[in-house]
Amino acid sequence: MNVTLELVADYIANSRKIAVLTGAGTSAESGVPTFRAQGQNKSAQAPLWEKYDPSELASPSGFKRHPDLVWQWYDWRRNLVESVSPNAGHHALAALEKLYHPQPRTFTLITQNVDRLHHRAKSQNILEMHGNIVSFRCFDHGHQAGEVERSLPSPPLCNDGQCHSKLRPNVVWFGESLDSAVLDAAMAAARQCDVFIAIGTSALVQPAASLPYIAREHGAKLVEINLERTALSENVDAFLQGRSGDVLPSLVDLVKAHPRPV
Ligand code: NAD
């Protein structure tokens, strides 16, 4: 019996409000590389953009300078994320939400991931802090676009009235602000939760990285699930080391077996 897993199942079972923060590690077992893995294994990337630093392309100025290159890079990434499937960790989080929604219990899934795998696993209450790369809006006015053709060499133009601005992914780029409604909701979830679980994140990218600390300041139990220790690990009440696709299903099984308060 894993004592820490039991302890975390107990925290969860005795909570009314749960907030979860996921990062790129949560999707690694689906075959979506984390940023660090991309850095280590450049050959996994197509040669066209290999020589660029992602922060150079993933920015408004990068898009203005190299619109075709940035468009093709995101087209490649969209194809990648749509060709893979949610893994056991994504499914376990959706199952945990089912146990906790609706009121009086609440479950908020805050994700830094842009791959939409939590949606495809049927999680419901999702806050996408960094947007996603499978939907699009126009660069100049933010008009949302419908279905966008694949494998286009250049960004298509907005067809909202006379706009004709280039389309871009609905993702938050370096140098851009997060959607304030999404950020406010994530902060509120962190302030109000009884237990906060950070999963597969290096806990370095702000403002997401501050959410676990906000939760702890407001009295939440802090849990981390990761392959390795991170900047956050020193501060948590429980650290579960392992792959999220292994740890989460075991955790959810234990929670299901636990008597929960009504
Ligand atoms: P990160 O790449 O900085 O860190 C990933 C973390 O996940 C590491 O701590 C690693 O030890 C851990 N990890 C790897 N495999 C794991 C597994 N199977 N189970 C549990 N933990 C595992 O990722 P980040 O903290 O999310 O921050 C990087 C930024 O990159 C975010 O802004 C995110 O939007 C973006 N990003 C997103 C995706 C995606 O949408 N899938 C992929 C790459 C990068």
XYZ file of C-alpha atoms and ligand atoms in Angstrom:
306
model
C 0.000 0.000 0.000
C 1.388 3.417 -1.021
C 0.976 5.562 2.095
C 1.298 8.876 0.226
C -1.290 7.820 -2.333
C -3.657 6.899 0.529
C -3.029 10.265 2.159
C -3.807 12.145 -1.064
C -6.956 10.067 -1.648
C -7.981 11.058 1.855
C -7.366 14.778 1.165
C -9.461 14.538 -1.991
C -12.248 12.527 -0.449
C -12.574 15.100 2.337
C -12.562 18.114 -0.002
C -15.445 20.078 -1.392
C -13.397 22.109 -3.838
C -10.571 20.699 -5.905
C -8.303 22.597 -8.276
C -5.907 20.826 -10.623
C -3.132 22.424 -12.662
C -1.766 20.387 -15.549
C 1.327 20.953 -17.673
C 3.022 19.432 -20.679
C 4.022 16.272 -18.724
C 0.361 15.264 -18.550
C 0.328 14.881 -22.340
C 3.804 13.336 -22.681
C 2.443 9.773 -22.531
C 0.099 10.633 -25.406
C 3.161 11.435 -27.515
C 3.112 15.238 -27.289
C 6.655 16.280 -26.370
C 7.232 18.603 -23.408
C 9.240 21.759 -24.116
C 12.253 20.228 -22.447
C 12.015 17.059 -24.555
C 11.733 19.203 -27.675
C 14.931 20.992 -26.677
C 16.756 17.696 -26.129
C 15.533 16.023 -29.274
C 15.591 18.551 -32.044
C 15.432 15.822 -34.643
C 11.801 15.234 -33.608
C 11.008 18.600 -35.161
C 10.727 19.323 -38.844
C 13.890 20.977 -40.169
C 12.194 24.160 -41.344
C 11.767 25.624 -37.860
C 14.423 23.569 -36.073
C 16.916 26.403 -36.164
C 14.537 28.845 -34.470
C 14.030 29.337 -30.776
C 10.294 28.663 -30.092
C 10.086 31.973 -28.224
C 11.172 33.733 -31.428
C 8.368 32.189 -33.480
C 5.679 32.010 -30.810
C 5.270 35.761 -30.522
C 3.349 38.531 -32.312
C 6.609 39.925 -33.688
C 7.659 36.435 -34.882
C 4.336 36.071 -36.692
C 4.700 39.504 -38.314
C 8.259 38.707 -39.416
C 7.672 35.113 -40.599
C 3.894 34.576 -41.055
C 4.264 31.580 -43.393
C 6.867 29.841 -41.236
C 4.854 30.368 -38.038
C 1.667 29.199 -39.767
C 3.353 26.038 -41.031
C 4.885 25.321 -37.606
C 1.482 25.538 -35.915
C -0.128 23.488 -38.698
C 2.432 20.767 -37.989
C 1.794 20.990 -34.240
C -2.002 20.912 -34.760
C -1.623 17.768 -36.871
C 0.535 16.225 -34.144
C -1.889 16.893 -31.275
C -4.906 15.798 -33.316
C -3.211 12.552 -34.347
C -2.699 11.402 -30.730
C -5.227 10.343 -28.083
C -5.859 11.315 -24.467
C -4.007 8.970 -22.107
C -5.008 7.259 -18.865
C -4.139 10.403 -16.870
C -6.511 12.599 -18.900
C -9.277 10.002 -18.512
C -8.687 9.686 -14.755
C -9.048 13.458 -14.315
C -12.339 13.398 -16.236
C -13.516 10.553 -13.978
C -12.486 12.487 -10.859
C -14.467 15.506 -12.038
C -17.551 13.316 -12.449
C -17.251 12.376 -8.782
C -16.965 16.057 -7.777
C -19.337 17.988 -10.012
C -21.889 19.483 -9.685
C -22.324 21.601 -6.539
C -21.834 21.506 -3.622
C -18.511 20.109 -4.769
C -16.528 21.827 -7.469
C -13.693 20.629 -9.607
C -11.668 23.058 -11.706
C -9.121 21.830 -14.213
C -6.624 24.569 -15.033
C -4.350 23.589 -17.884
C -1.272 25.151 -19.441
C -1.582 22.707 -22.301
C -2.715 23.899 -25.695
C -3.463 20.462 -27.153
C -7.178 20.086 -26.221
C -6.594 16.542 -24.907
C -8.520 17.264 -21.684
C -11.533 18.273 -23.792
C -11.231 15.103 -25.835
C -11.132 13.048 -22.597
C -14.465 14.765 -21.687
C -13.352 16.900 -18.778
C -15.912 19.707 -18.429
C -14.788 22.594 -16.234
C -11.541 23.458 -18.034
C -9.623 26.723 -17.948
C -7.105 26.915 -20.791
C -4.572 29.389 -19.437
C -2.549 29.477 -22.644
C -5.390 28.996 -25.131
C -5.141 26.221 -27.721
C -3.613 25.527 -31.101
C -6.614 23.899 -32.766
C -8.814 26.993 -33.157
C -8.059 30.333 -34.787
C -8.803 34.049 -34.775
C -7.623 36.960 -36.860
C -4.453 38.725 -35.892
C -5.747 42.299 -36.085
C -9.234 42.144 -34.573
C -9.574 38.800 -32.840
C -12.532 37.640 -34.975
C -12.982 33.930 -34.273
C -12.645 31.715 -37.343
C -14.558 28.535 -38.150
C -13.022 25.394 -39.632
C -9.590 26.107 -41.126
C -8.082 24.010 -43.909
C -4.874 22.082 -43.201
C -1.515 22.208 -44.948
C -1.923 25.739 -46.259
C 1.439 27.352 -47.037
C 0.360 30.737 -45.615
C -2.126 31.957 -43.020
C -5.587 32.275 -44.569
C -7.370 35.609 -44.294
C -10.244 36.454 -41.978
C -13.567 36.351 -43.782
C -15.421 38.451 -41.221
C -16.765 41.402 -43.268
C -13.989 43.461 -44.811
C -11.362 42.397 -42.251
C -8.941 40.331 -44.377
C -6.421 40.141 -41.526
C -4.270 36.987 -41.299
C -5.525 34.146 -39.095
C -3.430 32.961 -36.145
C -3.899 30.217 -33.543
C -5.936 30.964 -30.402
C -2.848 30.498 -28.280
C -1.165 32.908 -25.854
C 2.177 33.905 -27.334
C 5.272 35.173 -25.544
C 4.752 38.838 -24.705
C 0.938 38.547 -24.716
C -1.401 38.817 -21.747
C -3.497 35.911 -20.620
C -7.262 36.166 -21.032
C -8.207 38.079 -17.883
C -11.450 36.147 -17.309
C -9.562 32.845 -17.475
C -6.809 34.104 -15.184
C -9.333 35.491 -12.664
C -11.216 32.173 -12.638
C -7.974 30.223 -12.128
C -6.917 32.492 -9.252
C -10.353 32.182 -7.645
C -10.206 28.377 -7.938
C -6.762 28.410 -6.309
C -7.944 30.683 -3.474
C -11.078 28.668 -2.769
C -9.938 25.067 -3.132
C -9.362 22.613 -0.284
C -6.810 20.652 -2.274
C -4.655 21.787 -5.192
C -2.920 19.198 -7.393
C -0.081 20.228 -9.752
C 0.546 17.570 -12.391
C 3.311 17.266 -14.998
C 4.434 20.869 -14.798
C 7.910 22.201 -14.155
C 6.102 24.972 -12.215
C 8.282 27.666 -13.763
C 6.023 29.473 -16.239
C 4.206 32.434 -14.679
C 1.498 33.198 -13.761
C 0.484 29.503 -13.647
C 3.455 28.769 -11.384
C 2.070 31.043 -8.658
C -1.289 29.243 -8.428
C -0.108 26.442 -6.086
C 1.343 29.051 -3.713
C -1.898 31.054 -3.741
C -3.779 27.866 -2.902
C -1.434 27.058 -0.043
C -1.613 30.591 1.394
C -5.382 30.150 1.513
C -5.146 26.893 3.418
C -5.303 24.238 0.695
C -3.395 20.981 0.841
C -0.826 20.985 -1.946
C -0.125 17.825 -3.936
C 2.328 17.329 -6.791
C 2.497 14.514 -9.332
C 5.629 14.484 -11.460
C 8.341 12.203 -12.794
C 10.902 14.248 -10.912
C 11.147 16.891 -8.221
C 10.590 20.507 -9.297
C 10.857 24.022 -7.887
C 7.518 23.377 -6.200
C 8.348 20.055 -4.528
C 9.857 21.538 -1.352
C 6.542 23.219 -0.594
C 4.019 20.455 -1.103
C 2.155 18.370 1.466
C 2.482 15.262 -0.700
C 4.701 14.447 -3.664
C 3.664 11.499 -5.830
C 6.540 10.501 -8.051
C 5.666 8.785 -11.306
C 3.967 9.112 -14.650
C 0.630 10.879 -14.430
C -0.894 8.136 -16.587
C 0.032 5.595 -13.884
C -0.485 7.631 -10.709
C -3.825 9.271 -11.528
C -5.838 6.111 -12.299
C -4.612 4.494 -9.049
C -5.491 7.647 -7.133
C -8.976 7.871 -8.600
C -9.613 4.187 -7.792
C -8.698 4.887 -4.170
C -10.928 7.991 -4.031
C -13.854 5.990 -5.435
C -13.396 3.450 -2.649
C -13.325 6.186 0.004
C -16.451 7.289 1.855
C -16.990 10.955 0.963
C -18.808 13.622 2.975
C -22.161 14.683 1.490
P 7.534 21.692 -18.994
O 7.917 21.092 -20.313
O 8.289 22.883 -18.509
O 7.621 20.591 -17.830
C 7.059 19.316 -17.971
C 7.087 18.633 -16.622
O 6.392 17.410 -16.752
C 8.486 18.323 -16.085
O 8.552 18.726 -14.727
C 8.576 16.793 -16.213
O 9.366 16.212 -15.175
C 7.132 16.392 -16.098
N 6.766 15.142 -16.772
C 7.186 14.679 -17.969
N 6.562 13.537 -18.282
C 5.696 13.294 -17.265
C 4.749 12.258 -17.009
N 4.543 11.261 -17.873
N 4.030 12.317 -15.863
C 4.227 13.317 -14.959
N 5.114 14.315 -15.151
C 5.833 14.297 -16.294
O 5.961 22.003 -19.114
P 5.033 23.115 -18.449
O 5.345 23.243 -16.998
O 3.650 22.774 -18.872
O 5.449 24.519 -19.083
C 5.854 24.690 -20.406
C 4.936 25.483 -21.333
O 4.906 24.712 -22.508
C 3.492 25.675 -20.979
O 3.224 27.019 -21.182
C 2.675 24.893 -22.021
O 1.633 25.708 -22.534
C 3.633 24.650 -23.130
N 3.574 23.302 -23.781
C 2.380 22.660 -23.943
C 2.348 21.398 -24.511
C 1.005 20.731 -24.682
O -0.010 21.413 -24.870
N 0.935 19.389 -24.607
C 3.526 20.766 -24.910
C 4.740 21.454 -24.751
C 4.751 22.726 -24.171
